[in-house]
Short mmCIF file of C-alpha atoms and ligand atoms in Angstrom, two decimals:
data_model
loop_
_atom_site.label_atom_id
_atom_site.label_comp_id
_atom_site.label_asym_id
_atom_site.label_seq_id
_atom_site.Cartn_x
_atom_site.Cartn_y
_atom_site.Cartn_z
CA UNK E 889 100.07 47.64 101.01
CA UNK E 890 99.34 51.31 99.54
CA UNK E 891 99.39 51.61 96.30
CA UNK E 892 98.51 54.89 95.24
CA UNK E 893 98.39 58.38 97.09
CA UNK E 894 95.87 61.01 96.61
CA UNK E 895 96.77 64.36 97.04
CA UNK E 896 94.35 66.92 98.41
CA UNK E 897 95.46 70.51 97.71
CA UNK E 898 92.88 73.50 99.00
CA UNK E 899 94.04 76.75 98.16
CA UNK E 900 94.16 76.36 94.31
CA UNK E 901 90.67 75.47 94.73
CA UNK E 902 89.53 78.46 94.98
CA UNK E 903 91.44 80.02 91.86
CA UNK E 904 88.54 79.79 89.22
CA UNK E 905 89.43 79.76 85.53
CA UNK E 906 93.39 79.82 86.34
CA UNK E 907 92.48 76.73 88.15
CA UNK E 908 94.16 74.29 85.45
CA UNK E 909 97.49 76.12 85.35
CA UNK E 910 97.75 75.56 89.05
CA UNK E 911 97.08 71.74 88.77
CA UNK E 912 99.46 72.07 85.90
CA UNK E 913 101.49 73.12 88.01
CA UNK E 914 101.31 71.19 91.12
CA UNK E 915 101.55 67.95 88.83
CA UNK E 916 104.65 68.32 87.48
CA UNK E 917 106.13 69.98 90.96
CA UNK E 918 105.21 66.40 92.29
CA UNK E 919 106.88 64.54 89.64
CA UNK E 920 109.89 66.51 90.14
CA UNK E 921 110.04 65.89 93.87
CA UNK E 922 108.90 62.14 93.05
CA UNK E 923 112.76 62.03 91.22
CA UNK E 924 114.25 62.03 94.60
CA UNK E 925 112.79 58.42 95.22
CA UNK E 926 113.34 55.31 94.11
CA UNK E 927 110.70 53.74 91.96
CA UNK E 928 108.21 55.53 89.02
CA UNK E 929 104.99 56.69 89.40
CA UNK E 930 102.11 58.49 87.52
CA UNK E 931 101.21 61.57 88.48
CA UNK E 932 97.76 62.19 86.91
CA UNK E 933 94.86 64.96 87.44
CA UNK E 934 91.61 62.56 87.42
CA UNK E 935 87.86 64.28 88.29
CA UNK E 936 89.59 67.14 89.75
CA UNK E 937 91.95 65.46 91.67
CA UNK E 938 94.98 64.56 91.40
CA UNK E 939 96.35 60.94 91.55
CA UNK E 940 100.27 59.58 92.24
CA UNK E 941 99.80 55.68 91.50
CA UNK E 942 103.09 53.57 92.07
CA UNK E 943 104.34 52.07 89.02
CA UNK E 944 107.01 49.58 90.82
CA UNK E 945 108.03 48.74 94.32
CA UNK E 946 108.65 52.23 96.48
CA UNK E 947 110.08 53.48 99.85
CA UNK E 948 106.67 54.38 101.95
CA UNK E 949 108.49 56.56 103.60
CA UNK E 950 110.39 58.27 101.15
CA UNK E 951 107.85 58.79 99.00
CA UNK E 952 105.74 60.56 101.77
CA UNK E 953 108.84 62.51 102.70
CA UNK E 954 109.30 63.63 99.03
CA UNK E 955 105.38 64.36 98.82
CA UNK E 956 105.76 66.61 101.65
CA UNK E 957 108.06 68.72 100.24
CA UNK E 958 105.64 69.99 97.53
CA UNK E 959 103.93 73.63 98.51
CA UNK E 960 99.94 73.18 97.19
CA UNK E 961 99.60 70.10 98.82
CA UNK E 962 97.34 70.34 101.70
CA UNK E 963 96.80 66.56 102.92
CA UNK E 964 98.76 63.41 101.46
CA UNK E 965 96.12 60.30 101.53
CA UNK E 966 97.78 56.48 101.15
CA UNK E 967 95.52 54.82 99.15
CA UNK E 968 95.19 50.78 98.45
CA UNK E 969 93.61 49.78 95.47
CA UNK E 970 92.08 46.59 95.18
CA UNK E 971 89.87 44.83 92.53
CA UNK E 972 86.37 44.99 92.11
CA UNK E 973 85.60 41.51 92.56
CA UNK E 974 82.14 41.93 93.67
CA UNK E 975 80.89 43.30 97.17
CA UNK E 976 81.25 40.18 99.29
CA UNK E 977 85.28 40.44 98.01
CA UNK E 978 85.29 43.52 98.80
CA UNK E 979 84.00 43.58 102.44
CA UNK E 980 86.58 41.42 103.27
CA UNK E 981 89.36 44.35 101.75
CA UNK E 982 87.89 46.74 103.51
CA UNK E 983 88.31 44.51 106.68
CA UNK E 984 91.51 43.86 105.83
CA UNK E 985 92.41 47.95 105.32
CA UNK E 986 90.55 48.62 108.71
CA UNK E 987 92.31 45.88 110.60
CA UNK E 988 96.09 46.81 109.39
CA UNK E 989 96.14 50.37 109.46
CA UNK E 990 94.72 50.58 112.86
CA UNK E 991 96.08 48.48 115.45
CA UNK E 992 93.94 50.42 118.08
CA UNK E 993 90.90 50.31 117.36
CA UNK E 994 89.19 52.30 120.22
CA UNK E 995 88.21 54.57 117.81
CA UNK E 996 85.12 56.58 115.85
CA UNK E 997 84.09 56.08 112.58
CA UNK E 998 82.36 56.45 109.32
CA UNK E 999 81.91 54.89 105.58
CA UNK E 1000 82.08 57.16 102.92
CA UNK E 1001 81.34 55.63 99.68
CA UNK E 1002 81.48 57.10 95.86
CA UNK E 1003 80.49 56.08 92.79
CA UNK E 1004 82.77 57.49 90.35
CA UNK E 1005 81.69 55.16 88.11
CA UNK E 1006 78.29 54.45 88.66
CA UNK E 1007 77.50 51.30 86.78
CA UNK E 1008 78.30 49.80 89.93
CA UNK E 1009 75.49 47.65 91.31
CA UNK E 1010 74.96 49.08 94.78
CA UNK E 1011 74.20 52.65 95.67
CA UNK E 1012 76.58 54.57 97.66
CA UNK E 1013 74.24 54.59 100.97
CA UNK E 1014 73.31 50.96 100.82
CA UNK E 1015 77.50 50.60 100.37
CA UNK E 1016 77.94 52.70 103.84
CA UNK E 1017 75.22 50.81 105.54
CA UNK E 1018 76.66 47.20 104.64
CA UNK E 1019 80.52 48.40 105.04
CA UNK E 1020 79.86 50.01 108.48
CA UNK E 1021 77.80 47.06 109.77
CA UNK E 1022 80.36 44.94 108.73
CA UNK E 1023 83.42 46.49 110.14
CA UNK E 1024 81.22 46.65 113.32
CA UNK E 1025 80.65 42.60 113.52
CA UNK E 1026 84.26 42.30 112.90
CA UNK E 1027 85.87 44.56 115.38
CA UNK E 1028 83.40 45.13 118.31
CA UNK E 1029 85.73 48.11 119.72
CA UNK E 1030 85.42 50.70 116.62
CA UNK E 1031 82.14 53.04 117.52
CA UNK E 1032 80.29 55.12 114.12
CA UNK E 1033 80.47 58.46 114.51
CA UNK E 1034 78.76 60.39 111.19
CA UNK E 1035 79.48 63.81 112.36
CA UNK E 1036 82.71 63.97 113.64
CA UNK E 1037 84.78 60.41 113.25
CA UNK E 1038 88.44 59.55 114.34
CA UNK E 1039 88.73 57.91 110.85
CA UNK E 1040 86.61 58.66 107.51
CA UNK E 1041 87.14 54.98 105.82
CA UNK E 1042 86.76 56.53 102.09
CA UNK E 1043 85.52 53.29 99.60
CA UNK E 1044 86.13 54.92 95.75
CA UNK E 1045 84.49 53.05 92.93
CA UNK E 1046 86.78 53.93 89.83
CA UNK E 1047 88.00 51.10 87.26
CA UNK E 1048 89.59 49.45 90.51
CA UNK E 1049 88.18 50.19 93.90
CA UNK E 1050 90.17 53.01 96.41
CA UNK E 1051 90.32 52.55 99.90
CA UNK E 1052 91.76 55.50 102.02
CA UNK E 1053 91.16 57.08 105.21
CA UNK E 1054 94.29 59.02 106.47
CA UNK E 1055 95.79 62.30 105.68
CA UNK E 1056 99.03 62.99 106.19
CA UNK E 1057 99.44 66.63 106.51
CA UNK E 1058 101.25 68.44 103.34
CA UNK E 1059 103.09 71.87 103.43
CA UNK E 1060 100.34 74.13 102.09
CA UNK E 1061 101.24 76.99 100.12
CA UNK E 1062 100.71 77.51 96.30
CA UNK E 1063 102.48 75.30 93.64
CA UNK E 1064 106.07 76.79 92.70
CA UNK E 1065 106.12 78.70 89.42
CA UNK E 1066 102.06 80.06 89.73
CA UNK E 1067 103.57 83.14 91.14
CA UNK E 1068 106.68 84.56 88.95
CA UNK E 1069 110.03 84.72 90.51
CA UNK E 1070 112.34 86.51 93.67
CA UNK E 1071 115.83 86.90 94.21
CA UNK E 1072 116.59 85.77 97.78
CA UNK E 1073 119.43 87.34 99.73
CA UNK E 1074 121.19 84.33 101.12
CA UNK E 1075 123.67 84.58 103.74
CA UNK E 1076 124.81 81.96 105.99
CA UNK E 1077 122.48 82.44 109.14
CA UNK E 1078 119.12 81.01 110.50
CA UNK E 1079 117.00 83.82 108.86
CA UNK E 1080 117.36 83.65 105.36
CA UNK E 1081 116.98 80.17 104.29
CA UNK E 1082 114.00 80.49 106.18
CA UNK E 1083 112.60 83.48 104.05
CA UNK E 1084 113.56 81.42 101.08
CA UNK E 1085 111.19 78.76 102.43
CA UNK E 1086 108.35 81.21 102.80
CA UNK E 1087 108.66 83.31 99.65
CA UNK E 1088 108.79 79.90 97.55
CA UNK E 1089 105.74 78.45 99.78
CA UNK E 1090 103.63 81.15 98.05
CA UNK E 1091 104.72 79.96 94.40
CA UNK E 1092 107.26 82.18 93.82
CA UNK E 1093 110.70 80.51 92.55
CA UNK E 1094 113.79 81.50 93.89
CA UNK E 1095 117.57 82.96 92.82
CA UNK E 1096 119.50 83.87 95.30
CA UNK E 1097 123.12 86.00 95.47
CA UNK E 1098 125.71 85.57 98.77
CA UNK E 1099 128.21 88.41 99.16
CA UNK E 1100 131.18 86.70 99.68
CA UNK E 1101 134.51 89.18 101.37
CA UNK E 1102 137.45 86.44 101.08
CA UNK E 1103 139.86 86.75 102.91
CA UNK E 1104 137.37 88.09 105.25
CA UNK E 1105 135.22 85.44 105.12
CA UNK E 1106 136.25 81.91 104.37
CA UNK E 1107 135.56 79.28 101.77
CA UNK E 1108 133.94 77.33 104.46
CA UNK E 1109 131.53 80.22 105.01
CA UNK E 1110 130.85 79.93 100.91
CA UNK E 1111 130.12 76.13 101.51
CA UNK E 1112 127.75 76.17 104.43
CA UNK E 1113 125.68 78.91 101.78
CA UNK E 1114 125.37 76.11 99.08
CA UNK E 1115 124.37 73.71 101.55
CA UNK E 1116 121.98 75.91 103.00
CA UNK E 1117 121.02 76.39 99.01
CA UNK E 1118 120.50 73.03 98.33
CA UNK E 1119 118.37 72.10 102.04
CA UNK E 1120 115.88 74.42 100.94
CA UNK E 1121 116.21 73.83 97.00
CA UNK E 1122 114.01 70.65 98.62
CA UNK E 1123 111.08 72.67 98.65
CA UNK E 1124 112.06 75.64 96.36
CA UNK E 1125 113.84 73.78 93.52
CA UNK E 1126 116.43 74.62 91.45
CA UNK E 1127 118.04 77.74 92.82
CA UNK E 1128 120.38 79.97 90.48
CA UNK E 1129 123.08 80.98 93.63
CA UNK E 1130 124.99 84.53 92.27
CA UNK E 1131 128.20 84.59 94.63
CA UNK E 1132 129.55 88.06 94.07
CA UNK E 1133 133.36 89.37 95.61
CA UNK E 1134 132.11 92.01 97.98
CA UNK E 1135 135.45 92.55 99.52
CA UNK E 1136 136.85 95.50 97.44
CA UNK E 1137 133.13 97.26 98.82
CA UNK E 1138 133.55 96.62 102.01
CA UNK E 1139 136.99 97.79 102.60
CA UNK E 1140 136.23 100.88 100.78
CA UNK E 1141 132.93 101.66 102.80
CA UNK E 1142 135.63 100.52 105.96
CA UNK E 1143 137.91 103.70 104.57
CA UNK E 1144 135.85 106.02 103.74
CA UNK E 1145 132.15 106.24 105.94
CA UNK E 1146 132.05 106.74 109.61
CA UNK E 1147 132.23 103.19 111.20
CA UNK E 1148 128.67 103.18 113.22
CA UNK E 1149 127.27 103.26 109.81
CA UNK E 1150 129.11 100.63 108.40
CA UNK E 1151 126.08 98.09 108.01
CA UNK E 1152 123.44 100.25 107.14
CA UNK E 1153 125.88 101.12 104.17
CA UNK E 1154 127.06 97.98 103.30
CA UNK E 1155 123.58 96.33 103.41
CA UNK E 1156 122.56 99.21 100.47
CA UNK E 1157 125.25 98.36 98.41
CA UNK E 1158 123.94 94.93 98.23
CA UNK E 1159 120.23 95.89 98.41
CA UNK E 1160 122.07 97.84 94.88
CA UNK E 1161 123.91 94.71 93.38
CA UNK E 1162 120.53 92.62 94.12
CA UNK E 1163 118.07 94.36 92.36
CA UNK E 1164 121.18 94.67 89.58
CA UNK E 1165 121.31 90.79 89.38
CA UNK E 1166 117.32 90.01 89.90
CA UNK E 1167 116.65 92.61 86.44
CA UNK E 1168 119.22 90.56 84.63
CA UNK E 1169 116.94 87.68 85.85
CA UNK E 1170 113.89 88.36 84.95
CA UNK E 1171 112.70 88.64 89.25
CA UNK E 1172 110.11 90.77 90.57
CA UNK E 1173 111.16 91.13 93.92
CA UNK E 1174 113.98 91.04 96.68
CA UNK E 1175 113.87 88.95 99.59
CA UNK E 1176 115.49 89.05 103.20
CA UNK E 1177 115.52 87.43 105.84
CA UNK E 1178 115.30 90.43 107.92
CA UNK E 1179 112.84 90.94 111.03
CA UNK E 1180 111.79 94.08 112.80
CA UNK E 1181 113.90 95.10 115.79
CA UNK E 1182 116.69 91.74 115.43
CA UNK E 1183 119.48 94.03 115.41
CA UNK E 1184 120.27 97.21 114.82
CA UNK E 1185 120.23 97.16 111.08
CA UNK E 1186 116.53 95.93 111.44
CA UNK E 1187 114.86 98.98 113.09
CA UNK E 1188 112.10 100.46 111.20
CA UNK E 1189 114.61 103.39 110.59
CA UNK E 1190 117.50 101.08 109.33
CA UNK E 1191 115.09 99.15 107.06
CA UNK E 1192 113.37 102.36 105.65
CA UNK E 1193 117.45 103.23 104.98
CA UNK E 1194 117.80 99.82 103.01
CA UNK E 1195 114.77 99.98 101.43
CA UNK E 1196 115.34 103.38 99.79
CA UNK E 1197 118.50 102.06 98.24
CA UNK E 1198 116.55 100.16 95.50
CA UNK E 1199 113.15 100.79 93.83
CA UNK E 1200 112.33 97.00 93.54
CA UNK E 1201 110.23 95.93 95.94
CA UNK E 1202 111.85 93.77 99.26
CA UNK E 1203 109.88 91.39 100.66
CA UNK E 1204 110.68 90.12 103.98
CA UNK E 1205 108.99 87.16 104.99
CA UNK E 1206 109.91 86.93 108.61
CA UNK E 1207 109.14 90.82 109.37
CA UNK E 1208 106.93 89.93 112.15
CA UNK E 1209 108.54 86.59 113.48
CA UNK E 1210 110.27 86.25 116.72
CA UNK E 1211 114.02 84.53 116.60
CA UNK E 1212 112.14 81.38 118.30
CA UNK E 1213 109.34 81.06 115.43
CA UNK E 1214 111.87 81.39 112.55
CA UNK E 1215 114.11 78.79 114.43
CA UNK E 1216 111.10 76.58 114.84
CA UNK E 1217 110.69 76.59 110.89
CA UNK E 1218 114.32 76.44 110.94
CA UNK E 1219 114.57 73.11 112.13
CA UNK E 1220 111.56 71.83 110.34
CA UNK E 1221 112.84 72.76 106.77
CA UNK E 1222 115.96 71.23 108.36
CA UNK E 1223 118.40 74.58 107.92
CA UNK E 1224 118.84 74.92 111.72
CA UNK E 1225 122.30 72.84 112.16
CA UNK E 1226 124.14 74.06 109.31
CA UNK E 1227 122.82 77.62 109.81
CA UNK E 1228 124.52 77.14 113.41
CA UNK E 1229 128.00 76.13 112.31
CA UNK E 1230 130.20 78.63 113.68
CA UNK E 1231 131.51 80.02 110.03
CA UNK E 1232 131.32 83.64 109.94
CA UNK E 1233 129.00 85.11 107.43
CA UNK E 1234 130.34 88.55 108.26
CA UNK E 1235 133.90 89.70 109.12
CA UNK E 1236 133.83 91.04 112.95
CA UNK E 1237 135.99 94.17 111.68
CA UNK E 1238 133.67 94.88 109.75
CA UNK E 1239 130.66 95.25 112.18
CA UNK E 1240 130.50 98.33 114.38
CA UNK E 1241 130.73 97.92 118.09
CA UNK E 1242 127.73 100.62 118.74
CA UNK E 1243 126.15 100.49 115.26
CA UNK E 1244 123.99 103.35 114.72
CA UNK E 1245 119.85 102.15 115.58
CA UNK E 1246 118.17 105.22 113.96
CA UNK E 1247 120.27 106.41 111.49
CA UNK E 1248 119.18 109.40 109.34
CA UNK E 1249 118.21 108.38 105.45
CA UNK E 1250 120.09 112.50 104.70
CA UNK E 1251 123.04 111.58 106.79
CA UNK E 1252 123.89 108.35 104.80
CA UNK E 1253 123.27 109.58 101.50
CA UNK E 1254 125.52 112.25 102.41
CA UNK E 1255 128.41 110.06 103.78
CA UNK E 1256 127.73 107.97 101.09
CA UNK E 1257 129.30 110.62 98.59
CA UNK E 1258 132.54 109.70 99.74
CA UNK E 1259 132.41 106.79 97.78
CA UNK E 1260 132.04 108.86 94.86
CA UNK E 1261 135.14 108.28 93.83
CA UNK E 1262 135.35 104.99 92.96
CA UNK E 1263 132.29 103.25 93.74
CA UNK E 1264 130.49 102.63 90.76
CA UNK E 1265 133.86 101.00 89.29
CA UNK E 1266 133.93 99.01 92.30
CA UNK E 1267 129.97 97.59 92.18
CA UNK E 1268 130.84 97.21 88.04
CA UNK E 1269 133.67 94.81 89.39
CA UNK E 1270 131.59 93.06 91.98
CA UNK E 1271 128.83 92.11 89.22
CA UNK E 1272 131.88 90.35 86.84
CA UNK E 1273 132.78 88.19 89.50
CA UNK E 1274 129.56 86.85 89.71
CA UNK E 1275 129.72 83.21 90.05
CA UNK E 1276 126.77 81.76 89.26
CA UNK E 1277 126.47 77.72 91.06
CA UNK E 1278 122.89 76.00 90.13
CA UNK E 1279 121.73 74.40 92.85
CA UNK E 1280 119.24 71.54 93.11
CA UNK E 1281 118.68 68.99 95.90
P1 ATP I 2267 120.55 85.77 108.60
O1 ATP I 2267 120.32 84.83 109.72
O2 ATP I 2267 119.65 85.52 107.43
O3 ATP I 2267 122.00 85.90 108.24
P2 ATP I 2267 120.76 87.99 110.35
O4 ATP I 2267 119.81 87.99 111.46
O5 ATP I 2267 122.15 87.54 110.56
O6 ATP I 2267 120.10 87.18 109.15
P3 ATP I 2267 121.79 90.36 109.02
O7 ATP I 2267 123.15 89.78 109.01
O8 ATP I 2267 121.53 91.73 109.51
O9 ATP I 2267 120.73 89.47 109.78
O10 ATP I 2267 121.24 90.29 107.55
C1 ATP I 2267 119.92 90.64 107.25
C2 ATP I 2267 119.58 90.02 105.92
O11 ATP I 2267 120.46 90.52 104.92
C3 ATP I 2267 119.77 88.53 105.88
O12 ATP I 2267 118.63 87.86 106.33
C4 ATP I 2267 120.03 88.29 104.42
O13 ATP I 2267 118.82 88.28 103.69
C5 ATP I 2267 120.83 89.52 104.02
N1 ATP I 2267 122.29 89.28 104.12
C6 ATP I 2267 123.10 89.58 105.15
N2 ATP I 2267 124.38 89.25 104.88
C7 ATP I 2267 124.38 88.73 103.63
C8 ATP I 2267 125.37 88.18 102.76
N3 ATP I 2267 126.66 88.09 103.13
N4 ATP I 2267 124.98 87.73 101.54
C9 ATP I 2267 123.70 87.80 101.16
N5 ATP I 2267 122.73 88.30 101.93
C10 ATP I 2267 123.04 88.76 103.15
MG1 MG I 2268 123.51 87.23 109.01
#
C-alpha cells in the first residue's frame, strides 16, 4: 500500500547556510542504508524535504528497519501516493487510507491539506472541510480534534497526490560525515560499542583499534570485536578496525611496574598507540567507552591519569551513564548478547586484585621509567602489527 516514505529530520534544520551539506549528507546516508534491502528506491531532496519513493516491490519492514538506522532522521512517515483523478476520486483514497491503516478507529483527528502545486482547483481549507466531513459520514467513531489529534491525515498535492499521517520515530542525531572523524577504542564489552553508537549519532565517523594479547586473549575474543564492529557499523558505517599485538606491552608493564598499577598503565599505553593510529588517520578525537566511578580505572583520578597520556582530546560518551542506561542502549543498537559472551577481553593475570582507585599522575610517570628500556621499541612493534579489517554491515 505505501509507496513512498518521507523523512522528517529536525536538527539540521536549524543549521542555516551549511544546511545543504547536511541534506547532502543525510541523502546519500539513506541510500547507503537503503543497500541493505531488497528493492531500489530514489532518494530525492524535494521543497526542503526529503523524499525515498519505491522504485519496485519492497520489504515494509525492512525498509523501515534500514530507515531507522540513519542518525538525522527524526520521524519516518509511510506515504501512499495515489493519482489525482479529481476530488470525488480522491475522497474515496483518502477513505480508503483512513479505513486500512486504522483498524480502531476510536480516535481524534484532523485534515491537513497542501498545495504544493497550486493549480489545483480547490483551496487547501475547502480540501480540509470536505475531507474531514467525509471521513466523518464514513466512520461515525473517528472525533476532529484541530489542536491536538491522535492522527494528522496529511493530503499533499504534488504531480501525484500524498497521503500520510504516521511517524515512525527515527534515531535523531546528525547525518554521519557532517562532523569529521574519531577513533573509537573497541574492546569486547557492553560499553564501548555503545560509545561508538553515540559518538557516530552526532555525525562523527568512526575507526576503531582492539588491543589484542594472544595467547592471553583468544581468537574468539578477536571475533566477538568484529561482530561487535559490524552491529554497530549499522548505524556508524564502514568502520576501519586497527587490531594491534599488545602482548609484548603487557607482559613488560607485568615485569617491570608495581602490579596495583597495572591498568592505569596499560590503559596509557593504549591511550599512546590510539592517538598514534587516529594521526595516521586523519581523526580528531579518541573515544571510550569509559564512565565515571565503573571501576577503578574510571575514577576521576584514574581518568585524569589516562587522559594525560595523550594530548588528543578523549571523548567519552557514556561519562555520566549508569551500567543500566548504557545496557538499555545496549540492547537497542542490538550489542547486548554478543557483548555478554563470556570471551575475555582482558587476561585475569593481568588485572590487579586491589587495583589502585586514586593513583598519583607523579607516581606513574615515575614507575613508568622502568620501561625505559625497551618501551618505545616495543609500542614501534605493536603499531607494525597493525591489522587493519574494514568492516561494514
Ligand atoms: P567495555 O565494556 O567497553 O569493555 P569496561 O567497563 O570493561 O568497558 P575497561 O575494561 O576499564 O571498561 O575499559 C575502559 C575502556 O577502555 C573501554 O570502554 C574501551 O574503550 C577501552 N578498552 C579497554 N580494553 C580495550 C581493548 N582491549 N582494546 C581496545 N579498547 C579497550
Ligand atoms: Mg572491558
Amino acid at each position: 500500500m505505501f509507496s513512498a516514505f518521507l523523512i522528517k529530520y529536525a536538527e539540521i534544520g536549524i543549521k542555516g547556510k551549511n544546511r545543504y551539506l547536511f541534506e547532502d549528507a543525510l541523502v546519500s546516508d539513506i541510500k547507503y542504508a537503503l543497500r541493505r534491502c531488497d528493492g531500489s528506491f530514489r532518494v530525492h531532496k524535494a521543497d526542503g524535504r526529503i523524499y525515498v519513493d519505491a522504485l519496485s516491490e519492497f520489504d515494509y519492514d525492512e525498509t523501515v528497519g534500514n530507515l531507522k538506522t540513519v542518525f538525522g532522521v527524526s520521524g519516518i512517515c509511510p506515504v501512499v501516493h495515489v493519482e489525482d483523478l479529481g476530488f470525488e476520486q480522491l475522497t474515496k483514497d483518502v477513505l480508503s487510507y483512513m479505513d486500512n491503516v486504522y483498524a480502531d478507529k476510536h480516535k481524534t483527528f484532523k485534515v491537513f491539506a497542501r498545495r504544493a502545486r497550486k493549480n489545483y482547483p480547490m483551496q487547501s481549507p475547502q480540501m480540509n472541510e470536505e475531507l474531514g466531513a467525509a471521513i466523518l459520514e464514513a466512520f461515525p467513531d473517528f472525533r476532529v480534534d484541530v489542536h491536538h489529534p491522535d492522527i494528522q491525515l496529511n493530503v499533499e498535492v504534488r504531480e501525484k497526490i500524498y497521503l500520510y499521517s504516521e511517524v515512525i520515530p527515527g534515531p535523531g542525531g546528525l547525518p554521519l560525515g557532517t562532523n569529521g572523524k574519531a577513533m573509537l577504542l573497541l574492546s569486547g564489552g557492553i560499553d564501548s560499542p555503545v560509545a561508538g553508537y553515540m559518538i557516530a549519532k552526532r555525525g562523527v565517523h568512526i575507526d576503531a583499534v582492539y588491543f589484542h594479547a594472544p595467547p592471553y586473549t583468544s581468537e574468539r575474543a578477536k571475533q566477538k570485536v568484529v561482530d561487535l564492529a559490524k552491529l554497530i557499523a549499522r548505524y556508524t558505517g564502514p568502520i576501519d578496525l586497527h587490531v594491534i599485538n599488545f602482548t609484548d606491552i603487557q607482559l613488560y608493564i607485568y615485569e617491570k611496574c608495581p602490579h596495583d598499577e597495572l591498568t592505569i598503565i596499560m590503559r596509557r599505553y593504549m591511550m599512546r598507540i590510539a592517538e598514534t593510529l587516529a594521526g595516521k588517520n586523519n581523526c580528531l578525537g579518541l573515544v571510550t567507552g569509559e564512565s565515571i566511578g565503573q571501576v577503578a580505572s574510571q575514577t576521576m583520578a584514574s581518568l585524569a591519569c589516562t587522559d594525560d597520556a595523550c594530548s588528543m582530546p578523549v571523548y567519552r560518551p557514556l561519562i555520566g551513564f549508569d551500567k543500566n542506561d548504557i545496557v538499555e542502549i545496549a540492547e537497542k543498537i542490538n550489542t547486548y548478547e554478543t557483548s555478554i559472551l563470556p570471551f575475555e577481553d582482558c587476561c585475569t593475570i593481568f588485572v590487579a586484585k586491589h587495583p589502585v582507585t586514586k593513583p598519583n599522575l607523579k607516581v606513574i610517570r615515575d614507575h613508568e621509567t622502568n620501561l625505559k628500556e625497551k618501551i618505545d621499541m616495543l609500542v614501534q612493534t605493536a603499531l607494525e602489527t597493525d591489522e587493519v579489517i574494514h568492516i561494514e554491515a
